[in-house]
GROMACS .gro file of C-alpha atoms in nm:
model
  462
    1MET     CA    1  12.018  10.892  10.639
    2ASN     CA    2  11.790  10.778  10.924
    3ALA     CA    3  11.479  10.912  10.750
    4ILE     CA    4  11.565  10.760  10.410
    5ILE     CA    5  11.635  10.412  10.546
    6LEU     CA    6  11.352  10.402  10.800
    7SER     CA    7  11.085  10.534  10.559
    8ALA     CA    8  11.177  10.256  10.314
    9ILE     CA    9  11.179   9.993  10.592
   10TRP     CA   10  10.845  10.108  10.734
   11GLY     CA   11  10.696  10.100  10.386
   12VAL     CA   12  10.795   9.733  10.359
   13VAL     CA   13  10.659   9.667  10.712
   14MET     CA   14  10.325   9.814  10.610
   15MET     CA   15  10.327   9.604  10.294
   16PHE     CA   16  10.350   9.283  10.499
   17SER     CA   17  10.102   9.413  10.757
   18SER     CA   18   9.834   9.394  10.486
   19VAL     CA   19   9.875   9.015  10.497
   20LEU     CA   20   9.854   8.984  10.875
   21VAL     CA   21   9.609   9.263  10.968
   22LYS     CA   22   9.252   9.263  10.842
   23ASN     CA   23   9.117   9.569  11.027
   24LYS     CA   24   9.137   9.870  10.796
   25GLY     CA   25   9.152  10.115  11.088
   26ALA     CA   26   9.467   9.948  11.222
   27PHE     CA   27   9.671  10.053  10.919
   28ARG     CA   28   9.620  10.418  11.010
   29HIS     CA   29   9.759  10.358  11.358
   30ILE     CA   30  10.057  10.160  11.224
   31ALA     CA   31  10.132  10.441  10.978
   32ALA     CA   32  10.105  10.707  11.253
   33LEU     CA   33  10.340  10.504  11.474
   34GLY     CA   34  10.584  10.472  11.184
   35LEU     CA   35  10.577  10.847  11.123
   36LEU     CA   36  10.644  10.915  11.492
   37VAL     CA   37  10.946  10.681  11.477
   38LEU     CA   38  11.058  10.848  11.155
   39LEU     CA   39  11.029  11.196  11.306
   40ALA     CA   40  11.219  11.096  11.621
   41ALA     CA   41  11.493  10.930  11.411
   42ASN     CA   42  11.528  11.237  11.189
   43ILE     CA   43  11.554  11.468  11.492
   44CYS     CA   44  11.824  11.235  11.632
   45ASP     CA   45  12.003  11.262  11.297
   46SER     CA   46  11.978  11.641  11.318
   47TYR     CA   47  12.157  11.647  11.654
   48GLY     CA   48  12.430  11.402  11.559
   49PRO     CA   49  12.366  11.033  11.620
   50SER     CA   50  12.287  10.855  11.295
   51PHE     CA   51  12.169  10.495  11.319
   52PHE     CA   52  12.293  10.417  10.969
   53PRO     CA   53  12.647  10.559  10.919
   54ILE     CA   54  12.663  10.469  10.550
   55ASN     CA   55  12.932  10.614  10.324
   56THR     CA   56  12.740  10.770  10.034
   57HIS     CA   57  13.061  10.885   9.858
   58ASP     CA   58  12.934  11.243   9.866
   59MET     CA   59  12.630  11.155   9.654
   60LEU     CA   60  12.411  11.259   9.947
   61ARG     CA   61  12.497  11.544  10.181
   62PHE     CA   62  12.304  11.589  10.505
   63ASP     CA   63  12.293  11.947  10.636
   64SER     CA   64  12.069  12.128  10.883
   65PHE     CA   65  11.859  12.274  10.600
   66GLY     CA   66  11.770  11.936  10.452
   67LEU     CA   67  11.721  11.767  10.790
   68PHE     CA   68  11.497  12.049  10.910
   69PHE     CA   69  11.287  12.020  10.597
   70ASN     CA   70  11.262  11.643  10.651
   71SER     CA   71  11.117  11.712  10.997
   72ILE     CA   72  10.862  11.952  10.845
   73ALA     CA   73  10.765  11.698  10.578
   74ILE     CA   74  10.735  11.406  10.823
   75ALA     CA   75  10.541  11.612  11.081
   76SER     CA   76  10.306  11.740  10.807
   77THR     CA   77  10.250  11.382  10.687
   78LEU     CA   78  10.173  11.276  11.044
   79ILE     CA   79   9.912  11.554  11.073
   80PHE     CA   80   9.774  11.451  10.732
   81VAL     CA   81   9.738  11.088  10.845
   82LEU     CA   82   9.579  11.184  11.178
   83LEU     CA   83   9.326  11.419  11.017
   84SER     CA   84   9.251  11.238  10.691
   85GLY     CA   85   9.345  10.877  10.770
   86LYS     CA   86   8.980  10.767  10.779
   87ASP     CA   87   8.925  10.919  10.436
   88ILE     CA   88   9.220  10.720  10.301
   89GLU     CA   89   9.032  10.409  10.412
   90LYS     CA   90   8.741  10.519  10.190
   91ALA     CA   91   8.959  10.577   9.883
   92GLY     CA   92   8.961  10.209   9.785
   93SER     CA   93   9.018   9.851   9.892
   94TYR     CA   94   9.399   9.858   9.923
   95VAL     CA   95   9.432  10.071  10.234
   96ALA     CA   96   9.765   9.932  10.357
   97GLU     CA   97   9.914   9.975  10.010
   98TYR     CA   98   9.814  10.343  10.006
   99PHE     CA   99  10.011  10.400  10.325
  100VAL     CA  100  10.301  10.199  10.179
  101LEU     CA  101  10.310  10.436   9.882
  102ILE     CA  102  10.303  10.739  10.114
  103PHE     CA  103  10.611  10.607  10.298
  104PHE     CA  104  10.790  10.550   9.967
  105VAL     CA  105  10.704  10.906   9.865
  106LEU     CA  106  10.860  11.024  10.192
  107CYS     CA  107  11.172  10.826  10.107
  108GLY     CA  108  11.193  11.022   9.779
  109VAL     CA  109  11.130  11.349   9.966
  110CYS     CA  110  11.424  11.279  10.201
  111ILE     CA  111  11.654  11.198   9.907
  112LEU     CA  112  11.557  11.524   9.736
  113SER     CA  113  11.642  11.723  10.049
  114SER     CA  114  11.995  11.578  10.059
  115PHE     CA  115  12.101  11.499   9.702
  116ASN     CA  116  12.447  11.616   9.601
  117THR     CA  117  12.465  11.479   9.248
  118LEU     CA  118  12.229  11.489   8.953
  119LEU     CA  119  12.196  11.111   8.966
  120MET     CA  120  12.047  11.123   9.316
  121LEU     CA  121  11.820  11.409   9.205
  122PHE     CA  122  11.686  11.185   8.930
  123LEU     CA  123  11.643  10.888   9.166
  124GLY     CA  124  11.469  11.104   9.426
  125ILE     CA  125  11.227  11.246   9.169
  126GLU     CA  126  11.139  10.900   9.039
  127ILE     CA  127  11.101  10.741   9.385
  128LEU     CA  128  10.868  11.028   9.472
  129SER     CA  129  10.673  11.036   9.144
  130ILE     CA  130  10.591  10.670   9.070
  131PRO     CA  131  10.386  10.613   9.391
  132LEU     CA  132  10.201  10.937   9.317
  133TYR     CA  133  10.091  10.813   8.974
  134ILE     CA  134   9.937  10.509   9.147
  135LEU     CA  135   9.774  10.713   9.425
  136THR     CA  136   9.619  10.945   9.165
  137GLY     CA  137   9.447  10.653   8.996
  138SER     CA  138   9.355  10.471   9.319
  139ASP     CA  139   8.981  10.530   9.266
  140LYS     CA  140   8.970  10.279   8.983
  141ARG     CA  141   8.594  10.302   8.924
  142ASN     CA  142   8.612  10.680   8.873
  143LEU     CA  143   8.682  10.781   8.513
  144LYS     CA  144   8.821  11.121   8.620
  145SER     CA  145   9.068  10.951   8.853
  146ASN     CA  146   9.186  10.717   8.576
  147GLU     CA  147   9.219  11.006   8.333
  148ALA     CA  148   9.412  11.211   8.589
  149ALA     CA  149   9.651  10.922   8.658
  150LEU     CA  150   9.718  10.870   8.288
  151LYS     CA  151   9.770  11.242   8.231
  152TYR     CA  152   9.998  11.268   8.533
  153PHE     CA  153  10.199  10.964   8.420
  154LEU     CA  154  10.241  11.094   8.064
  155MET     CA  155  10.332  11.447   8.174
  156GLY     CA  156  10.563  11.313   8.445
  157SER     CA  157  10.735  11.083   8.195
  158PHE     CA  158  10.774  11.372   7.954
  159SER     CA  159  10.935  11.593   8.219
  160THR     CA  160  11.158  11.305   8.328
  161GLY     CA  161  11.279  11.271   7.970
  162ILE     CA  162  11.361  11.642   7.962
  163MET     CA  163  11.543  11.609   8.293
  164LEU     CA  164  11.751  11.317   8.168
  165MET     CA  165  11.838  11.513   7.857
  166GLY     CA  166  11.946  11.805   8.076
  167ILE     CA  167  12.158  11.580   8.298
  168ALA     CA  168  12.324  11.423   7.993
  169LEU     CA  169  12.404  11.763   7.840
  170VAL     CA  170  12.542  11.900   8.168
  171TYR     CA  171  12.755  11.590   8.211
  172GLY     CA  172  12.875  11.625   7.854
  173GLY     CA  173  12.974  11.985   7.920
  174THR     CA  174  13.130  11.951   8.266
  175GLY     CA  175  13.224  11.583   8.290
  176SER     CA  176  13.066  11.562   8.634
  177PHE     CA  177  12.733  11.504   8.808
  178GLN     CA  178  12.842  11.689   9.125
  179LEU     CA  179  12.642  11.997   9.225
  180GLU     CA  180  12.955  12.204   9.299
  181VAL     CA  181  13.060  12.175   8.936
  182ILE     CA  182  12.709  12.264   8.814
  183ARG     CA  183  12.697  12.567   9.040
  184SER     CA  184  13.029  12.693   8.907
  185VAL     CA  185  12.866  12.715   8.564
  186PHE     CA  186  12.644  12.993   8.692
  187GLY     CA  187  12.934  13.199   8.811
  188SER     CA  188  13.136  13.274   8.504
  189TYR     CA  189  13.116  13.366   8.141
  190LYS     CA  190  13.447  13.204   8.062
  191GLY     CA  191  13.442  12.837   7.979
  192VAL     CA  192  13.064  12.807   7.973
  193SER     CA  193  12.976  12.585   7.681
  194PHE     CA  194  12.658  12.549   7.482
  195LEU     CA  195  12.605  12.202   7.634
  196GLU     CA  196  12.618  12.331   7.992
  197VAL     CA  197  12.378  12.619   7.938
  198THR     CA  198  12.135  12.410   7.733
  199GLY     CA  199  12.150  12.132   7.991
  200LEU     CA  200  12.071  12.372   8.273
  201LEU     CA  201  11.780  12.515   8.075
  202PHE     CA  202  11.644  12.161   8.028
  203LEU     CA  203  11.678  12.103   8.403
  204LEU     CA  204  11.497  12.431   8.467
  205VAL     CA  205  11.208  12.322   8.244
  206ALA     CA  206  11.188  11.979   8.412
  207MET     CA  207  11.181  12.127   8.762
  208CYS     CA  208  10.916  12.381   8.655
  209PHE     CA  209  10.704  12.082   8.548
  210LYS     CA  210  10.749  11.919   8.887
  211VAL     CA  211  10.650  12.228   9.091
  212SER     CA  212  10.367  12.339   8.855
  213ALA     CA  213  10.532  12.664   8.749
  214ALA     CA  214  10.399  12.835   8.436
  215PRO     CA  215  10.406  12.772   8.146
  216PHE     CA  216  10.446  12.405   8.249
  217HIS     CA  217  10.156  12.400   8.493
  218PHE     CA  218   9.877  12.280   8.263
  219TRP     CA  219   9.862  11.925   8.403
  220THR     CA  220   9.805  12.046   8.760
  221PRO     CA  221   9.432  12.145   8.769
  222ASP     CA  222   9.313  11.828   8.593
  223VAL     CA  223   9.533  11.596   8.799
  224TYR     CA  224   9.452  11.763   9.131
  225ASP     CA  225   9.082  11.771   9.045
  226GLY     CA  226   9.068  11.412   8.920
  227ALA     CA  227   9.271  11.248   9.197
  228PRO     CA  228   9.089  11.144   9.517
  229ALA     CA  229   9.073  11.462   9.728
  230VAL     CA  230   9.254  11.298  10.017
  231PHE     CA  231   9.561  11.235   9.801
  232THR     CA  232   9.539  11.576   9.634
  233SER     CA  233   9.602  11.723   9.978
  234PHE     CA  234   9.924  11.520  10.009
  235MET     CA  235  10.040  11.592   9.654
  236ALA     CA  236   9.976  11.967   9.676
  237THR     CA  237  10.166  12.014  10.003
  238ILE     CA  238  10.451  11.788  10.109
  239VAL     CA  239  10.534  11.673   9.758
  240LYS     CA  240  10.528  12.022   9.610
  241ALA     CA  241  10.742  12.160   9.894
  242ALA     CA  242  10.996  11.881   9.832
  243GLY     CA  243  11.010  11.981   9.467
  244PHE     CA  244  11.097  12.337   9.567
  245ILE     CA  245  11.368  12.225   9.809
  246ALA     CA  246  11.526  12.021   9.528
  247PHE     CA  247  11.485  12.316   9.290
  248LEU     CA  248  11.661  12.547   9.538
  249LYS     CA  249  11.948  12.304   9.597
  250LEU     CA  250  11.999  12.267   9.222
  251PHE     CA  251  12.005  12.640   9.149
  252ASP     CA  252  12.158  12.758   9.476
  253ALA     CA  253  12.435  12.986   9.347
  254ARG     CA  254  12.501  13.330   9.482
  255VAL     CA  255  12.613  13.518   9.173
  256ALA     CA  256  12.528  13.852   9.024
  257ASP     CA  257  12.299  13.824   8.726
  258THR     CA  258  12.551  14.018   8.518
  259SER     CA  259  12.821  13.752   8.565
  260THR     CA  260  12.636  13.459   8.414
  261ALA     CA  261  12.603  13.342   8.059
  262VAL     CA  262  12.223  13.350   8.092
  263ASN     CA  263  12.027  13.623   8.268
  264TRP     CA  264  11.879  13.381   8.519
  265LYS     CA  265  11.717  13.651   8.729
  266MET     CA  266  11.519  13.787   8.438
  267LEU     CA  267  11.427  13.433   8.338
  268PHE     CA  268  11.292  13.368   8.689
  269CYS     CA  269  11.110  13.704   8.679
  270ILE     CA  270  10.918  13.590   8.370
  271ILE     CA  271  10.838  13.249   8.523
  272ILE     CA  272  10.724  13.401   8.854
  273ILE     CA  273  10.497  13.663   8.697
  274SER     CA  274  10.347  13.407   8.455
  275THR     CA  275  10.282  13.162   8.739
  276LEU     CA  276  10.122  13.425   8.963
  277LEU     CA  277   9.914  13.561   8.677
  278ILE     CA  278   9.779  13.226   8.552
  279GLY     CA  279   9.727  13.078   8.898
  280ASN     CA  280   9.545  13.374   9.047
  281ILE     CA  281   9.334  13.485   8.752
  282THR     CA  282   9.206  13.136   8.671
  283ALA     CA  283   9.135  13.065   9.041
  284VAL     CA  284   8.906  13.368   9.048
  285PHE     CA  285   8.669  13.211   8.792
  286GLN     CA  286   8.639  12.862   8.945
  287GLN     CA  287   8.308  12.738   9.083
  288SER     CA  288   8.447  12.434   9.265
  289VAL     CA  289   8.650  12.491   9.582
  290LYS     CA  290   8.865  12.188   9.503
  291ARG     CA  291   8.950  12.321   9.159
  292MET     CA  292   9.005  12.669   9.303
  293LEU     CA  293   9.258  12.519   9.545
  294ALA     CA  294   9.428  12.345   9.251
  295TYR     CA  295   9.476  12.678   9.073
  296SER     CA  296   9.568  12.855   9.396
  297SER     CA  297   9.843  12.595   9.444
  298ILE     CA  298   9.990  12.723   9.116
  299ALA     CA  299   9.973  13.077   9.253
  300GLN     CA  300  10.139  12.963   9.579
  301ALA     CA  301  10.413  12.804   9.367
  302GLY     CA  302  10.469  13.148   9.214
  303PHE     CA  303  10.534  13.289   9.560
  304MET     CA  304  10.772  13.006   9.649
  305LEU     CA  305  10.965  13.081   9.330
  306PHE     CA  306  11.073  13.411   9.489
  307ALA     CA  307  11.319  13.200   9.690
  308LEU     CA  308  11.471  13.073   9.365
  309PHE     CA  309  11.491  13.429   9.240
  310SER     CA  310  11.662  13.568   9.553
  311LEU     CA  311  11.893  13.279   9.649
  312ASN     CA  312  11.998  13.427   9.984
  313ASP     CA  313  11.973  13.316  10.346
  314PHE     CA  314  11.642  13.499  10.388
  315ALA     CA  315  11.503  13.300  10.096
  316ARG     CA  316  11.617  12.968  10.247
  317GLU     CA  317  11.457  13.049  10.583
  318GLY     CA  318  11.147  13.178  10.409
  319LEU     CA  319  11.110  12.866  10.195
  320LEU     CA  320  11.116  12.644  10.505
  321LEU     CA  321  10.859  12.866  10.676
  322TYR     CA  322  10.650  12.871  10.359
  323ALA     CA  323  10.665  12.492  10.329
  324ALA     CA  324  10.539  12.456  10.687
  325ALA     CA  325  10.270  12.725  10.668
  326TYR     CA  326  10.138  12.620  10.329
  327SER     CA  327  10.138  12.248  10.414
  328LEU     CA  328   9.954  12.296  10.745
  329ALA     CA  329   9.688  12.527  10.598
  330THR     CA  330   9.629  12.317  10.287
  331ILE     CA  331   9.612  11.988  10.478
  332GLY     CA  332   9.358  12.153  10.710
  333ILE     CA  333   9.136  12.293  10.437
  334PHE     CA  334   9.140  11.967  10.240
  335ALA     CA  335   9.053  11.773  10.557
  336ILE     CA  336   8.743  11.991  10.595
  337LEU     CA  337   8.667  11.974  10.223
  338LEU     CA  338   8.658  11.594  10.250
  339LYS     CA  339   8.378  11.625  10.504
  340MET     CA  340   8.166  11.839  10.271
  341LYS     CA  341   7.898  11.675  10.058
  342ASP     CA  342   7.927  11.946   9.793
  343TYR     CA  343   8.264  12.081   9.678
  344THR     CA  344   8.120  12.395   9.512
  345PHE     CA  345   8.125  12.739   9.675
  346GLU     CA  346   7.748  12.705   9.730
  347GLY     CA  347   7.815  12.386   9.924
  348PHE     CA  348   7.983  12.598  10.195
  349ASN     CA  349   7.680  12.829  10.233
  350GLY     CA  350   7.573  12.849  10.596
  351LEU     CA  351   7.847  12.617  10.727
  352ALA     CA  352   7.915  12.855  11.020
  353LYS     CA  353   7.565  12.792  11.157
  354LYS     CA  354   7.578  12.414  11.122
  355GLN     CA  355   7.945  12.358  11.212
  356PRO     CA  356   8.085  12.674  11.379
  357LEU     CA  357   8.415  12.513  11.485
  358LEU     CA  358   8.487  12.377  11.137
  359ALA     CA  359   8.399  12.714  10.982
  360ALA     CA  360   8.628  12.898  11.227
  361ALA     CA  361   8.919  12.661  11.162
  362ASN     CA  362   8.857  12.682  10.788
  363THR     CA  363   8.869  13.061  10.812
  364VAL     CA  364   9.211  13.044  10.977
  365PHE     CA  365   9.339  12.812  10.703
  366LEU     CA  366   9.207  13.041  10.428
  367LEU     CA  367   9.345  13.355  10.594
  368SER     CA  368   9.685  13.186  10.619
  369LEU     CA  369   9.679  13.092  10.250
  370ALA     CA  370   9.585  13.453  10.168
  371GLY     CA  371   9.877  13.581  10.382
  372ILE     CA  372   9.674  13.777  10.638
  373PRO     CA  373   9.864  13.892  10.954
  374LEU     CA  374   9.858  13.679  11.271
  375THR     CA  375   9.874  13.363  11.061
  376ALA     CA  376  10.180  13.165  10.954
  377GLY     CA  377  10.103  13.244  10.591
  378PHE     CA  378  10.165  13.614  10.648
  379PHE     CA  379  10.524  13.565  10.759
  380ALA     CA  380  10.579  13.306  10.488
  381LYS     CA  381  10.488  13.562  10.222
  382TYR     CA  382  10.675  13.835  10.410
  383TYR     CA  383  10.998  13.632  10.407
  384MET     CA  384  10.961  13.563  10.035
  385LEU     CA  385  10.914  13.931   9.950
  386ALA     CA  386  11.181  14.045  10.194
  387SER     CA  387  11.429  13.808  10.031
  388VAL     CA  388  11.373  13.997   9.704
  389VAL     CA  389  11.432  14.330   9.881
  390LYS     CA  390  11.758  14.188  10.023
  391THR     CA  391  11.888  14.138   9.670
  392GLY     CA  392  11.915  14.517   9.650
  393GLY     CA  393  11.697  14.566   9.344
  394TYR     CA  394  11.388  14.444   9.164
  395THR     CA  395  11.153  14.632   9.400
  396TRP     CA  396  10.892  14.617   9.126
  397MET     CA  397  10.883  14.239   9.178
  398VAL     CA  398  10.776  14.298   9.537
  399VAL     CA  399  10.495  14.524   9.417
  400VAL     CA  400  10.384  14.255   9.171
  401GLY     CA  401  10.385  13.997   9.450
  402VAL     CA  402  10.173  14.217   9.679
  403LEU     CA  403   9.922  14.289   9.400
  404PHE     CA  404   9.873  13.920   9.326
  405ALA     CA  405   9.844  13.843   9.698
  406ALA     CA  406   9.557  14.094   9.705
  407VAL     CA  407   9.393  13.914   9.411
  408SER     CA  408   9.423  13.580   9.590
  409ALA     CA  409   9.239  13.723   9.891
  410TYR     CA  410   8.931  13.758   9.669
  411TYR     CA  411   8.880  13.386   9.600
  412TYR     CA  412   8.980  13.276   9.949
  413PHE     CA  413   8.731  13.524  10.098
  414ARG     CA  414   8.457  13.385   9.871
  415VAL     CA  415   8.462  13.069  10.084
  416ILE     CA  416   8.454  13.270  10.409
  417GLN     CA  417   8.166  13.478  10.272
  418ALA     CA  418   7.974  13.161  10.182
  419MET     CA  419   8.026  13.012  10.529
  420TYR     CA  420   7.926  13.320  10.730
  421PHE     CA  421   7.714  13.549  10.515
  422LYS     CA  422   7.506  13.326  10.288
  423ASP     CA  423   7.208  13.114  10.372
  424GLY     CA  424   7.236  12.743  10.321
  425GLU     CA  425   7.259  12.411  10.492
  426GLY     CA  426   7.636  12.361  10.470
  427ARG     CA  427   7.580  11.986  10.444
  428THR     CA  428   7.860  11.771  10.580
  429GLU     CA  429   7.917  11.407  10.652
  430GLU     CA  430   7.926  11.295  11.013
  431VAL     CA  431   8.209  11.481  11.189
  432SER     CA  432   8.363  11.323  11.496
  433GLY     CA  433   8.468  11.516  11.805
  434SER     CA  434   8.830  11.409  11.764
  435PHE     CA  435   8.832  11.552  11.410
  436LYS     CA  436   8.703  11.886  11.538
  437ILE     CA  437   8.972  11.893  11.807
  438GLY     CA  438   9.233  11.807  11.540
  439VAL     CA  439   9.142  12.093  11.307
  440ALA     CA  440   9.116  12.332  11.603
  441LEU     CA  441   9.468  12.239  11.717
  442LEU     CA  442   9.596  12.277  11.362
  443ALA     CA  443   9.440  12.622  11.337
  444GLY     CA  444   9.597  12.710  11.674
  445LEU     CA  445   9.938  12.598  11.544
  446ILE     CA  446   9.902  12.824  11.239
  447ILE     CA  447   9.818  13.121  11.464
  448LEU     CA  448  10.114  13.035  11.693
  449PHE     CA  449  10.355  13.038  11.399
  450GLY     CA  450  10.188  13.358  11.279
  451ILE     CA  451  10.261  13.531  11.610
  452GLN     CA  452  10.596  13.364  11.678
  453PRO     CA  453  10.755  13.245  11.351
  454GLN     CA  454  11.087  13.223  11.534
  455ALA     CA  455  10.943  12.933  11.735
  456LEU     CA  456  10.982  12.736  11.411
  457LEU     CA  457  11.291  12.901  11.267
  458ASN     CA  458  11.496  12.884  11.588
  459TRP     CA  459  11.482  12.508  11.556
  460PHE     CA  460  11.654  12.548  11.219
  461TYR     CA  461  11.960  12.691  11.398
  462PHE     CA  462  11.970  12.423  11.665
   0.00000   0.00000   0.00000
């Protein structure tokens, strides 16, 4: 509860700070301070003392899984603000308001990690989504940004309508919004009505929209490409990870696929393979690194869906590790992308000669996204695939996952090839020393988690 209340309060504080503070750079420091307070408060909540002992009547349930994810999300946002805060100042005139919206998004993220009824799921999704529509269109003089915001709003509204329909049907079938009742639907043939199954299918479609899973991914490349790059980084990492945590909580039922009215495992197989196929194959043919990252985020969503397929303890651990590894690497690569004057692959030609530290850090981020050993991304993918093995079948799904991981290495290595093996100027904007230290530390953190993933996971079992 600490994180939910304090993120909302700090958002309001930042709103009023825009009246009192005129220095744009100060907003970044106020936001970083707020995130530090938020992180400390959430860690306090994890160990017991809650500053806001509010009775939620079981509509929210705070467990170690959700609290640990909150810490990952808040820490990732803090790194995002420290690395890309100056670029937020360039996004438009309303700098304080952008940070306000980020805090409100975090409030939605924390609700999604602890919801225990479908009503709170809906509220969390909306609190998270509405600020994102505004952030997407924050570059008002850019037609692509306006188009992306409108498309995102329309697609988001459409998926919200489907979600509401699903909630209504499930309530009509079970008479309850509580997750325990919904989960029991998965576990038996007897008593499962048409309303319940149809409602759950509607919820599945709505959540696939939110996490960019195929065939409901089509809005993602245009929105990610049209939004200011600094906000794309935030949307593609923390927000997407929150969507998966909510997805997992909604469909977290340990049942054999033969005991359900719908073959959910086969349904997830189709969704996973479609998402991996579309994300990876289309990423191969992109000429813009930003657009390639948009399609690769779809492919990464395919890997995260393995947790939904497996639904075991290995999957839960793996999803947390994946959220951390993917967020850190993507925030890092987008921070460097923002410094580039040309977002195409050719724009990275010769970067290693001009900016060796940036090129080295970028290589670590790309290797982590590709799942190469000694990076956090390797263990993230390993946990996802191992969770499938733990189910005791579907080994062919593991093979499919490995094959698509090999395909993804191709387009990530294109950037590394451009930086180290092609001639060019690798033109960048002015890069400060503190920025270089920041990306170097981030790359070091990814290698640390790649060598010692338990350093992160042990915290989960505090």
